[in-house]
Short mmCIF file of N, CA and C and ligand atoms in Angstrom, two decimals:
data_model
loop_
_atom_site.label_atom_id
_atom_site.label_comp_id
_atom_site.label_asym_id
_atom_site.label_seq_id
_atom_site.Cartn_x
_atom_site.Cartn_y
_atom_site.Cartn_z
N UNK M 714 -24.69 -52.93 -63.05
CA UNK M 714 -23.55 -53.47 -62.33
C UNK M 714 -22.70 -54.34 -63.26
N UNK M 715 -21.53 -53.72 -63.25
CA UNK M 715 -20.89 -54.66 -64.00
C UNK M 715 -19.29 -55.28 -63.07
N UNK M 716 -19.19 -56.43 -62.96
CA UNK M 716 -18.26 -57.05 -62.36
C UNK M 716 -17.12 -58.02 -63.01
N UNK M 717 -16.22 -57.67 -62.61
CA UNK M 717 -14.69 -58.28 -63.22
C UNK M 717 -14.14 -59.50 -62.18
N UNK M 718 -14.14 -60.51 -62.41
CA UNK M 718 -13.32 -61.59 -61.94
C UNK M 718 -11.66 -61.94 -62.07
N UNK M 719 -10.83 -61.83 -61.20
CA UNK M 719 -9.45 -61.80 -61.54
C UNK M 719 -9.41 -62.92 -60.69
N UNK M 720 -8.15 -63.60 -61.35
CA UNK M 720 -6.80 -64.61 -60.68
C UNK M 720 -5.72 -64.73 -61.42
N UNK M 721 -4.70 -65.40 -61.52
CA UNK M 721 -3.40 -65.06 -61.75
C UNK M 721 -3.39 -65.82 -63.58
N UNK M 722 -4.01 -66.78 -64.01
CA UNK M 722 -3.93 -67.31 -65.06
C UNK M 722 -5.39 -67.16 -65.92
N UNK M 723 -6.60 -66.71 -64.98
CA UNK M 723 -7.71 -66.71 -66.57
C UNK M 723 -8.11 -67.90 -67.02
N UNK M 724 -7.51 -68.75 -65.93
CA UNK M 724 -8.01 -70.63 -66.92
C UNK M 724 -8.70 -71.24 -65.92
N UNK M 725 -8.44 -71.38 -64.50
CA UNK M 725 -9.19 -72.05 -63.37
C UNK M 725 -9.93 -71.11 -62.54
N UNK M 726 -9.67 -70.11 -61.53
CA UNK M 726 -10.91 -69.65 -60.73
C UNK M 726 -11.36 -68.79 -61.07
N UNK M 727 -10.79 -67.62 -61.66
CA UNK M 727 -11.73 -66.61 -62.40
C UNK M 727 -13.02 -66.98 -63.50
N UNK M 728 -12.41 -67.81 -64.38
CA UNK M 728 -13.99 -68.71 -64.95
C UNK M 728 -14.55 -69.28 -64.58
N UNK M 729 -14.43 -69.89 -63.63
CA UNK M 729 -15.73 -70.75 -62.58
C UNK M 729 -16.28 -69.32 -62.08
N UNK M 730 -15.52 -68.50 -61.39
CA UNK M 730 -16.02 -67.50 -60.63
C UNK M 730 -17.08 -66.88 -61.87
N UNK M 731 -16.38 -66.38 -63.05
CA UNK M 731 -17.82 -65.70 -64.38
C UNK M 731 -18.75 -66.57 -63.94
N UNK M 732 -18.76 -67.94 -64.53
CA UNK M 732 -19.90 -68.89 -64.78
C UNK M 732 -20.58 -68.75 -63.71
N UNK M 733 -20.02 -69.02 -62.38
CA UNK M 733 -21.07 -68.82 -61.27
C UNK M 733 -21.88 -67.90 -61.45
N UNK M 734 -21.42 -66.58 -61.03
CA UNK M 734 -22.02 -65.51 -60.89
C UNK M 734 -22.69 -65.11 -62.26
N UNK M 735 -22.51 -65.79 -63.17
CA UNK M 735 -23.80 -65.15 -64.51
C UNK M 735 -24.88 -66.56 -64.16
N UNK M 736 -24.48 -67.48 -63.94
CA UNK M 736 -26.09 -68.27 -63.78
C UNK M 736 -26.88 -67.69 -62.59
N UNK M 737 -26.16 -67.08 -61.63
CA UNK M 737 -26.87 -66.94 -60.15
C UNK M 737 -27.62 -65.43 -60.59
N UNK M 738 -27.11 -64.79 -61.70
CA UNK M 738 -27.70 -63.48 -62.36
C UNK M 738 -28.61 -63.63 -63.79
N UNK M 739 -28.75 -64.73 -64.06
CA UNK M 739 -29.43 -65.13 -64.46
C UNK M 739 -30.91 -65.68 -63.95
N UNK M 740 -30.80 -66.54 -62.95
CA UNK M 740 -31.72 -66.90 -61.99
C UNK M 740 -32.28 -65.57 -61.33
N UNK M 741 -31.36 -64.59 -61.24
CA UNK M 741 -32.26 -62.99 -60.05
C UNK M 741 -32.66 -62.91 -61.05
N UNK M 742 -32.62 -62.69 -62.65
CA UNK M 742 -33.19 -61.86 -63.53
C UNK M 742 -32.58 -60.25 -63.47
N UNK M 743 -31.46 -60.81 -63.28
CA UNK M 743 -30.79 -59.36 -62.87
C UNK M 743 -29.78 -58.51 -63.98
N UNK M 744 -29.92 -57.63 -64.65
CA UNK M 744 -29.24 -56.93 -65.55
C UNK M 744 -27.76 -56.78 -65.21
N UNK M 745 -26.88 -58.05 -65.09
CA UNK M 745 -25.42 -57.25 -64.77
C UNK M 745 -24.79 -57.98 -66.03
N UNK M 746 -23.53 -57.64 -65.90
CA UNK M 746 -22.67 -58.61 -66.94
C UNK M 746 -21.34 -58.55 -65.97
N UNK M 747 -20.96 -59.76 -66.33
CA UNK M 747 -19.84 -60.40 -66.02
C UNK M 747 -18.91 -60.75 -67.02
N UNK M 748 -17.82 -60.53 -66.52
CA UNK M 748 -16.52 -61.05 -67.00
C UNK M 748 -15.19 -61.63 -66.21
N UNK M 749 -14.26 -62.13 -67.14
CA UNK M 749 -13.47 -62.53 -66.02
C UNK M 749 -11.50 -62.31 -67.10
N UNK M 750 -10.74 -61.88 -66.36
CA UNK M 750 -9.21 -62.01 -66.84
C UNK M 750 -8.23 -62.22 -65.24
N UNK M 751 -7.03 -62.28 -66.14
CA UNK M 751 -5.86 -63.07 -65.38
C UNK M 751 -4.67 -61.76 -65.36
N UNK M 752 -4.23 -61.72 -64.04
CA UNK M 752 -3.16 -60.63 -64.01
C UNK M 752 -1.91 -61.01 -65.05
N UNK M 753 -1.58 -62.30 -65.21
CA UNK M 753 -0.67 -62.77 -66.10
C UNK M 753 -0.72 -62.90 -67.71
N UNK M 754 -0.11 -63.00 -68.31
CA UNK M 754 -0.51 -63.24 -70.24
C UNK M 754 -0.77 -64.25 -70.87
N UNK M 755 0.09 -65.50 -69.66
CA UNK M 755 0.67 -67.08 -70.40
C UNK M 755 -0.56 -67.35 -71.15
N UNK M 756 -1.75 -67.65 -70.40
CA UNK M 756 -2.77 -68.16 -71.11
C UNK M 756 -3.87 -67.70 -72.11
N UNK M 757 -3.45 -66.21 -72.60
CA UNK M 757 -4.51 -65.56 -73.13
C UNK M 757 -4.95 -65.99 -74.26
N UNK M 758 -6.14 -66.34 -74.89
CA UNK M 758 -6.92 -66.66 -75.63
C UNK M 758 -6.96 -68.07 -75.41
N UNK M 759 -6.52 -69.14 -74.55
CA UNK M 759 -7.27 -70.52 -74.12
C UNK M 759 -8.47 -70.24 -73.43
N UNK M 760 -8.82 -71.63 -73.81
CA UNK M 760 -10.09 -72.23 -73.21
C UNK M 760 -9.47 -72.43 -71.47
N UNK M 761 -11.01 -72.15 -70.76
CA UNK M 761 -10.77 -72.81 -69.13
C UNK M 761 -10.08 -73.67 -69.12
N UNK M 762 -8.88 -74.21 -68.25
CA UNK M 762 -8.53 -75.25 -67.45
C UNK M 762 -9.56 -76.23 -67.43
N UNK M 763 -9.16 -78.08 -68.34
CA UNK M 763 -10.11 -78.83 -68.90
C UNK M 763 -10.92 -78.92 -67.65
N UNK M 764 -10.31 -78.99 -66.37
CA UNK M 764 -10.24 -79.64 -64.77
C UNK M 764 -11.71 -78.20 -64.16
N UNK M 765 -11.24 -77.42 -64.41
CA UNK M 765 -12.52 -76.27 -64.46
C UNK M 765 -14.23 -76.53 -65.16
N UNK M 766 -13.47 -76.66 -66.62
CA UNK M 766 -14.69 -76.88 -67.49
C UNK M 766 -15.46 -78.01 -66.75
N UNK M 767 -15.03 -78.93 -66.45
CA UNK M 767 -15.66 -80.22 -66.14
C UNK M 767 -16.22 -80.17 -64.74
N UNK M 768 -15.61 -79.60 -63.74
CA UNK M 768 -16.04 -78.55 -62.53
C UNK M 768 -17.52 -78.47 -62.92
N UNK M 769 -17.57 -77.35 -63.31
CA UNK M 769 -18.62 -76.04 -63.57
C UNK M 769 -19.88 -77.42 -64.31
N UNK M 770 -19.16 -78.22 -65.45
CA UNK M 770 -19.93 -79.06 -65.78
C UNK M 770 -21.26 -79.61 -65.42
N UNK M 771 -20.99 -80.21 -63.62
CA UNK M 771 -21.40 -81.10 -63.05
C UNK M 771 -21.78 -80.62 -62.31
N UNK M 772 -21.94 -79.49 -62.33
CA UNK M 772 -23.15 -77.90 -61.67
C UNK M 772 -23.66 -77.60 -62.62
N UNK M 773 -23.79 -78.29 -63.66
CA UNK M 773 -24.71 -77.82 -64.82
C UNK M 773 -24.44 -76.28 -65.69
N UNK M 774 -23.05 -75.74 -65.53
CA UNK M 774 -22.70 -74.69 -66.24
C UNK M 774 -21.94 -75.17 -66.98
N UNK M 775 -22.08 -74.14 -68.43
CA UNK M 775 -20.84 -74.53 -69.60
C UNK M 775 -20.18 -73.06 -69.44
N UNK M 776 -18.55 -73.24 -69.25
CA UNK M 776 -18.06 -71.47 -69.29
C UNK M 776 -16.98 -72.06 -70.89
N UNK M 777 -17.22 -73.32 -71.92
CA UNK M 777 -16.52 -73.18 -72.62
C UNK M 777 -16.86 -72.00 -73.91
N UNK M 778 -17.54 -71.36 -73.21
CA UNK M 778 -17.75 -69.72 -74.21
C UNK M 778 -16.39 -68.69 -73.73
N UNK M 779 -15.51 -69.05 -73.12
CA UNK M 779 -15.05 -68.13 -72.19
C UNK M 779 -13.42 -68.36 -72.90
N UNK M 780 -12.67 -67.50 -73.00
CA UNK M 780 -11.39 -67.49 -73.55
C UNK M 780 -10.19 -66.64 -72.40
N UNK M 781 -9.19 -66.94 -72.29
CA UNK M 781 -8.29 -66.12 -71.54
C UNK M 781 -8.25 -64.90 -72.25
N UNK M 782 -7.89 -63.57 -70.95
CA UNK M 782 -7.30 -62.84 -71.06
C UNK M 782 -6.85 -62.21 -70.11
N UNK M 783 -5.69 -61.24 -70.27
CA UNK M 783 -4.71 -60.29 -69.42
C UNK M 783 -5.63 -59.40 -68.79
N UNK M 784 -5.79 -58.62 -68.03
CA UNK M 784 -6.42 -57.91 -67.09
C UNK M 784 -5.35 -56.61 -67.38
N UNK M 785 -6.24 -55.65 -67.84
CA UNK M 785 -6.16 -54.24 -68.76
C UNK M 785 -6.15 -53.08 -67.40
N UNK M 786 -5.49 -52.03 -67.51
CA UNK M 786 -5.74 -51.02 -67.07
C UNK M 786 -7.36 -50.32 -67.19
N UNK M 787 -7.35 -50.33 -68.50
CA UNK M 787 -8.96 -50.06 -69.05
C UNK M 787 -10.41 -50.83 -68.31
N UNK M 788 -10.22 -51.84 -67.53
CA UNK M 788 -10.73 -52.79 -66.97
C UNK M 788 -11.45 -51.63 -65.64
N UNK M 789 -10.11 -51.17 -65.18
CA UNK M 789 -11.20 -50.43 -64.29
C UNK M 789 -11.52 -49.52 -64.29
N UNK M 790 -11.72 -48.50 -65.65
CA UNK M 790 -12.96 -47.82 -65.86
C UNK M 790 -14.21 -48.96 -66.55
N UNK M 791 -14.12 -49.70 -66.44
CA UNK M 791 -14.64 -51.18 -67.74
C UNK M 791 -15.98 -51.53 -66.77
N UNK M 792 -15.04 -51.57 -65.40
CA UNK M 792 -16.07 -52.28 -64.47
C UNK M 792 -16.43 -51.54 -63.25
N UNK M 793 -17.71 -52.02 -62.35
CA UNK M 793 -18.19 -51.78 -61.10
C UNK M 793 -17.25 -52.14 -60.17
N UNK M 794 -17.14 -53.42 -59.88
CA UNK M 794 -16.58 -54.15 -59.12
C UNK M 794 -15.37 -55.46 -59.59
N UNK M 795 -14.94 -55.17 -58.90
CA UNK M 795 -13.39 -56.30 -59.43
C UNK M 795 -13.05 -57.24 -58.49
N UNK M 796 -13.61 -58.22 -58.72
CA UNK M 796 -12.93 -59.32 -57.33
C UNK M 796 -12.11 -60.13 -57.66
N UNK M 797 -11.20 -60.23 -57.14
CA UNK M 797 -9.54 -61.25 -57.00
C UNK M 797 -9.54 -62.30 -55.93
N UNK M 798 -9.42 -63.23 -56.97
CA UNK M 798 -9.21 -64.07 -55.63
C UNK M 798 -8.42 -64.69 -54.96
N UNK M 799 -6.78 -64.25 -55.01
CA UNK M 799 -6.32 -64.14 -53.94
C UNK M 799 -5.56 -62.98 -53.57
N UNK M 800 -4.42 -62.79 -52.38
CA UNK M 800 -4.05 -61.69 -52.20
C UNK M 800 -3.16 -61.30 -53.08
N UNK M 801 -2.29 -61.89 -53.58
CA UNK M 801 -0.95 -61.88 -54.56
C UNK M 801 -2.45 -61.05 -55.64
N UNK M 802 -3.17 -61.39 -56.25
CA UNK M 802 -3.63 -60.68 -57.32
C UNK M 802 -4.38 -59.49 -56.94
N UNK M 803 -4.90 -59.81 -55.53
CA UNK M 803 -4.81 -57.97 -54.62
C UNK M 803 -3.96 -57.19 -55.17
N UNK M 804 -2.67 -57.64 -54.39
CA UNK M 804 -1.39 -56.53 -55.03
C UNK M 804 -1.31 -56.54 -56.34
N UNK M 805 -1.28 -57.61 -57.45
CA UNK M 805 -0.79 -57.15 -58.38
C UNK M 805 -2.08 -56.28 -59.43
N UNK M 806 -3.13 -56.39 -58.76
CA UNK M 806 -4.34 -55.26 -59.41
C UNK M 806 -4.21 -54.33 -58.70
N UNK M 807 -4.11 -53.92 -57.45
CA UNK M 807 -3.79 -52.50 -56.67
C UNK M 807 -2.91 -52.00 -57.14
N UNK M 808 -1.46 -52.55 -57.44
CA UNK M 808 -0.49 -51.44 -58.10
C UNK M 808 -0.34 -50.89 -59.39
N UNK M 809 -1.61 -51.81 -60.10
CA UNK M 809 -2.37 -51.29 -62.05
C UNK M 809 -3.24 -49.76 -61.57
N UNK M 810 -3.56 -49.68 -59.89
CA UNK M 810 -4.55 -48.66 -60.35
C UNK M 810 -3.95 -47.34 -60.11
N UNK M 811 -4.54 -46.33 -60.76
CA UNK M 811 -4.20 -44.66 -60.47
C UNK M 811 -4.99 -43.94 -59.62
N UNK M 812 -5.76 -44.16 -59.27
CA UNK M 812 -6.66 -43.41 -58.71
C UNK M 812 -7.72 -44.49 -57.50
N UNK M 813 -8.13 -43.51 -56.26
CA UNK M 813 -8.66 -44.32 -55.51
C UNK M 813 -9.58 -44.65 -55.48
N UNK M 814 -10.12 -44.15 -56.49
CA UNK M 814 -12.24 -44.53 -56.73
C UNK M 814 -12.10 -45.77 -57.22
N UNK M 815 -10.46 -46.02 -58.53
CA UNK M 815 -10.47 -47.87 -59.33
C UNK M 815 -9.52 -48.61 -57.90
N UNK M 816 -8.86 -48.17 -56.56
CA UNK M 816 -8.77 -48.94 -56.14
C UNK M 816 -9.88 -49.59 -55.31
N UNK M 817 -10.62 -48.63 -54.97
CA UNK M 817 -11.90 -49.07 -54.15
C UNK M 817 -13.15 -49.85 -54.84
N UNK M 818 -12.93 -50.42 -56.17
CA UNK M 818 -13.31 -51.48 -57.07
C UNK M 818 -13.23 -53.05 -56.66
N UNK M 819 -11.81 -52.55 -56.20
CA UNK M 819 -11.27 -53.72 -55.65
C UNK M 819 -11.58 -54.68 -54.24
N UNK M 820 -11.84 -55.68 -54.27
CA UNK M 820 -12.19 -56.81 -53.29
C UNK M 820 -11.48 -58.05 -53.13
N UNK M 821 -11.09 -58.55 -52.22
CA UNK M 821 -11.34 -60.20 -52.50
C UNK M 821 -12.39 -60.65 -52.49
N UNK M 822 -12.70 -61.60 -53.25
CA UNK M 822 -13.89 -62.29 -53.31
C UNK M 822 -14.48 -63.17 -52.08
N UNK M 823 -13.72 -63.72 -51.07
CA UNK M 823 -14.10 -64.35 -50.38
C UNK M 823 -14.24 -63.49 -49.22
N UNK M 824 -14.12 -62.10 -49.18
CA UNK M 824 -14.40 -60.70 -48.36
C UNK M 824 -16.14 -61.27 -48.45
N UNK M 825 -16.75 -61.67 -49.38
CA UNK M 825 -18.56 -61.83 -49.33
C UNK M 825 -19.10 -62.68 -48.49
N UNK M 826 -18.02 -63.38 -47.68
CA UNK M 826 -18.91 -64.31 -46.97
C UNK M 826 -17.18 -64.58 -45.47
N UNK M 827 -16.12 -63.87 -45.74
CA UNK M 827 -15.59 -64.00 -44.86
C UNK M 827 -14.33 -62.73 -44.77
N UNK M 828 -15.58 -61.39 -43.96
CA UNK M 828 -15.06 -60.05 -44.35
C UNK M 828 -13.73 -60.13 -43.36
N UNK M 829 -12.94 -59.31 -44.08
CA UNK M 829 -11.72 -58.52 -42.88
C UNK M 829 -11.07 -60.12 -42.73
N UNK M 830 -11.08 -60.89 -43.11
CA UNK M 830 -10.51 -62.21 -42.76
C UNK M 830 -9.07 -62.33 -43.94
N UNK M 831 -9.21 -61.90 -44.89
CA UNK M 831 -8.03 -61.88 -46.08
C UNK M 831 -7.75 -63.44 -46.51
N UNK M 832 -9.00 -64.22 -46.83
CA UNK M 832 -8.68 -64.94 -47.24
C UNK M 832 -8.63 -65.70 -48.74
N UNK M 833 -7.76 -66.34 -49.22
CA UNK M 833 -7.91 -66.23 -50.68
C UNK M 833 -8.52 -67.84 -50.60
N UNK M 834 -8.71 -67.76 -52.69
CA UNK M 834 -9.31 -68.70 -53.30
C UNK M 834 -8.18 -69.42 -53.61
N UNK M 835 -7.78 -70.72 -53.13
CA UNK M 835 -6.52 -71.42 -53.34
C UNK M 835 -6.67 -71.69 -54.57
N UNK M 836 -5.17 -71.63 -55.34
CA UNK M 836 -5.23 -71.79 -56.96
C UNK M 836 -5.07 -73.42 -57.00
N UNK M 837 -6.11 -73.94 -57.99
CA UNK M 837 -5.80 -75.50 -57.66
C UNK M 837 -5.19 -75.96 -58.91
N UNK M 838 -4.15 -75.62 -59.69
CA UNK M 838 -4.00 -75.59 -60.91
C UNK M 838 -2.85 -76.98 -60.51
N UNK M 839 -2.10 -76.94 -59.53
CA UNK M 839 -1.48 -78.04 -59.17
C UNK M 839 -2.04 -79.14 -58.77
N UNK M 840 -3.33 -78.91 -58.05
CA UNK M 840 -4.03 -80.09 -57.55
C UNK M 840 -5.64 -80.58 -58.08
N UNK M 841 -5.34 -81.29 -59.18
CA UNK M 841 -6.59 -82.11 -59.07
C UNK M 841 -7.78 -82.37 -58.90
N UNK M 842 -7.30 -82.50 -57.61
CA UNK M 842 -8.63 -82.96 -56.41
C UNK M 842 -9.31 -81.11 -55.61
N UNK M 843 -8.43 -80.45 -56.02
CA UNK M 843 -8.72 -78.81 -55.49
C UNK M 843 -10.17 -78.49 -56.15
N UNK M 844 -10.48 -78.58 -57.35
CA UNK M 844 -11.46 -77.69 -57.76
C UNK M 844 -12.95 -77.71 -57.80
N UNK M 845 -13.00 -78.97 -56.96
CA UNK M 845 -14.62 -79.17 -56.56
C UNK M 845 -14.70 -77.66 -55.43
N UNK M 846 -13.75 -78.02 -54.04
CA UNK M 846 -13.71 -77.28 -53.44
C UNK M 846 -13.92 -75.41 -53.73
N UNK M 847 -12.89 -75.14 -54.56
CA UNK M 847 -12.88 -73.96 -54.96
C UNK M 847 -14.70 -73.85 -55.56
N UNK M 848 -15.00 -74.75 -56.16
CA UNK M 848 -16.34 -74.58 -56.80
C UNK M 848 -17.06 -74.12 -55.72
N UNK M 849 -17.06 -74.80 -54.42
CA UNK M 849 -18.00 -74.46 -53.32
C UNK M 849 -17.93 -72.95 -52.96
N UNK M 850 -16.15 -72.72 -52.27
CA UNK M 850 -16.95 -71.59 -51.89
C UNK M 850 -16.73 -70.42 -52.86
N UNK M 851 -16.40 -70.50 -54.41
CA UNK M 851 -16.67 -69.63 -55.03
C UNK M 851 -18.36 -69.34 -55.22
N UNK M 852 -19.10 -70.53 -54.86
CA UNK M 852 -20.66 -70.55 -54.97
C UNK M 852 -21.07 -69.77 -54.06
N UNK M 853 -20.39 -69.95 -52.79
CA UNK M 853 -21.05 -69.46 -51.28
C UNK M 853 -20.55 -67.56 -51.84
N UNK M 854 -19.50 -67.62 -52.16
CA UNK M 854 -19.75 -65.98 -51.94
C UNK M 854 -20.20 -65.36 -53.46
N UNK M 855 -20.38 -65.88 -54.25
CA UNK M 855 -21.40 -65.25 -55.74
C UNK M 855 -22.49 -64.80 -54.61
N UNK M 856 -22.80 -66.61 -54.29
CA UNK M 856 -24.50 -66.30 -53.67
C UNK M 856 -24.59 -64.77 -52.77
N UNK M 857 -23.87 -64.97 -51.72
CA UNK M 857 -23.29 -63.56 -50.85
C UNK M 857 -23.70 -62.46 -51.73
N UNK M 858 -22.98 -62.06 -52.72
CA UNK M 858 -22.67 -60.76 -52.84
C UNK M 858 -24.26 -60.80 -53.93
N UNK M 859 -24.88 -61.91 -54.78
CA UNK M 859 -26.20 -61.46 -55.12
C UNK M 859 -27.11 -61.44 -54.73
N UNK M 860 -27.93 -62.00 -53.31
CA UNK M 860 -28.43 -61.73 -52.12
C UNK M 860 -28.48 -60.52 -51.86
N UNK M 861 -27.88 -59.82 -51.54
CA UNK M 861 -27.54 -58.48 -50.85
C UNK M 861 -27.26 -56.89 -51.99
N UNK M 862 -28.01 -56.90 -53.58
CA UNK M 862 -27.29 -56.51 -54.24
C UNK M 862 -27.45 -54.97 -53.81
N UNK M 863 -28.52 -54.26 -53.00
CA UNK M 863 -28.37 -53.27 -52.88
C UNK M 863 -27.23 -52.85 -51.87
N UNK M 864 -27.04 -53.34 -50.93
CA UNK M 864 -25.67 -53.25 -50.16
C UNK M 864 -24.28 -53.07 -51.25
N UNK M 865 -24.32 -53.74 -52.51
CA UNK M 865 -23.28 -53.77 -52.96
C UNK M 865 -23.16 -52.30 -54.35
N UNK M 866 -24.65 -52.72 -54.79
CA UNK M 866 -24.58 -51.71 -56.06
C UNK M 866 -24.54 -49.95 -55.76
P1 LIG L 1249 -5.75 -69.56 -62.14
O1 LIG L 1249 -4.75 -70.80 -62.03
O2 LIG L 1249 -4.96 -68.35 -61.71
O3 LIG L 1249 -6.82 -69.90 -61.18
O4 LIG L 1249 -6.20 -69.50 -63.57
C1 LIG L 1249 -3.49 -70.83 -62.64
C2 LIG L 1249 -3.39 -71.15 -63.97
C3 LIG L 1249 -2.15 -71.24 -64.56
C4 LIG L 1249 -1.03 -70.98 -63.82
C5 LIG L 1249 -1.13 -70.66 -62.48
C6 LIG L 1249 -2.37 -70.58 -61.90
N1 LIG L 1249 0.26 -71.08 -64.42
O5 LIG L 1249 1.25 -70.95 -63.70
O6 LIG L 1249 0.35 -71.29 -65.64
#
């Protein structure tokens, strides 16, 4: 299983979202790999959002291994599963794909713990005080979707 993390910049929720989901696959002992990119370019090759790093920190993860990047066409033959976390990066990864086997790759992420609901991962790049939150329930639905991996794989 291999899984792709998207959001619009590659610096705040898509790398919390990697880091999560490789410690929680780490802990199953579970053979997947993770990655994570940004539908946009601005930030490619930075480090996480400092406000992220320090996040993930104080959950005891380091994602400063992790560098921006653009989110490739090649991505979805690349990967299993592709989760976005919000809708704007729905659309703008649904209209990268050609075919319906790489759109059906596609998820929101918070579909793992609140299906058919369409709800996104608020970008907290403006706020501060946002990214504990985002930490939570990016935790609640990692946990979700590795719980359940035969449902998913
Ligand atoms: P992300 O947050 O999509 O969670 O990485 C953002 C990062 C940067 C920008 C917007 C959102 N930006 O406009 O530069």
């Amino acid at each position: 299983m291999k899984i792709l993390m998207v959001c619009l910049g590659n610096i705040c929720r898509s790398p919390l979202a990697e880091g999560i989901m490789k410690q929680k696959i780490r802990e199953a002992a579970f053979n997947w790999e993770v990655d994570s990119a940004g539908t946009g370019y601005w930030h490619a090759g930075e480090l996480p959002d400092r406000r992220s790093i320090a996040t993930a920190l104080q959950h005891g993860i380091d994602i400063t291994d992790q560098r921006a990047r653009q989110f490739q066409q090649a991505d979805f033959e690349r990967f299993d599963k592709i989760f976005v976390m919000d809708t704007q990066n729905l659309r703008d990864v649904l209209r990268l794909a050609q075919t319906e086997a790489h759109r059906a790759k596609v998820e929101l992420m918070l579909d793992q713990i609140y299906p058919g609901q369409e709800r996104s991962v608020p970008d907290p790049y403006y706020d501060d005080n946002g990214f504990e939150a985002v930490f939570q329930m990016l935790d609640r639905a990692c946990e979700a979707f590795v719980s359940y991996p035969r449902e998913n794989t």
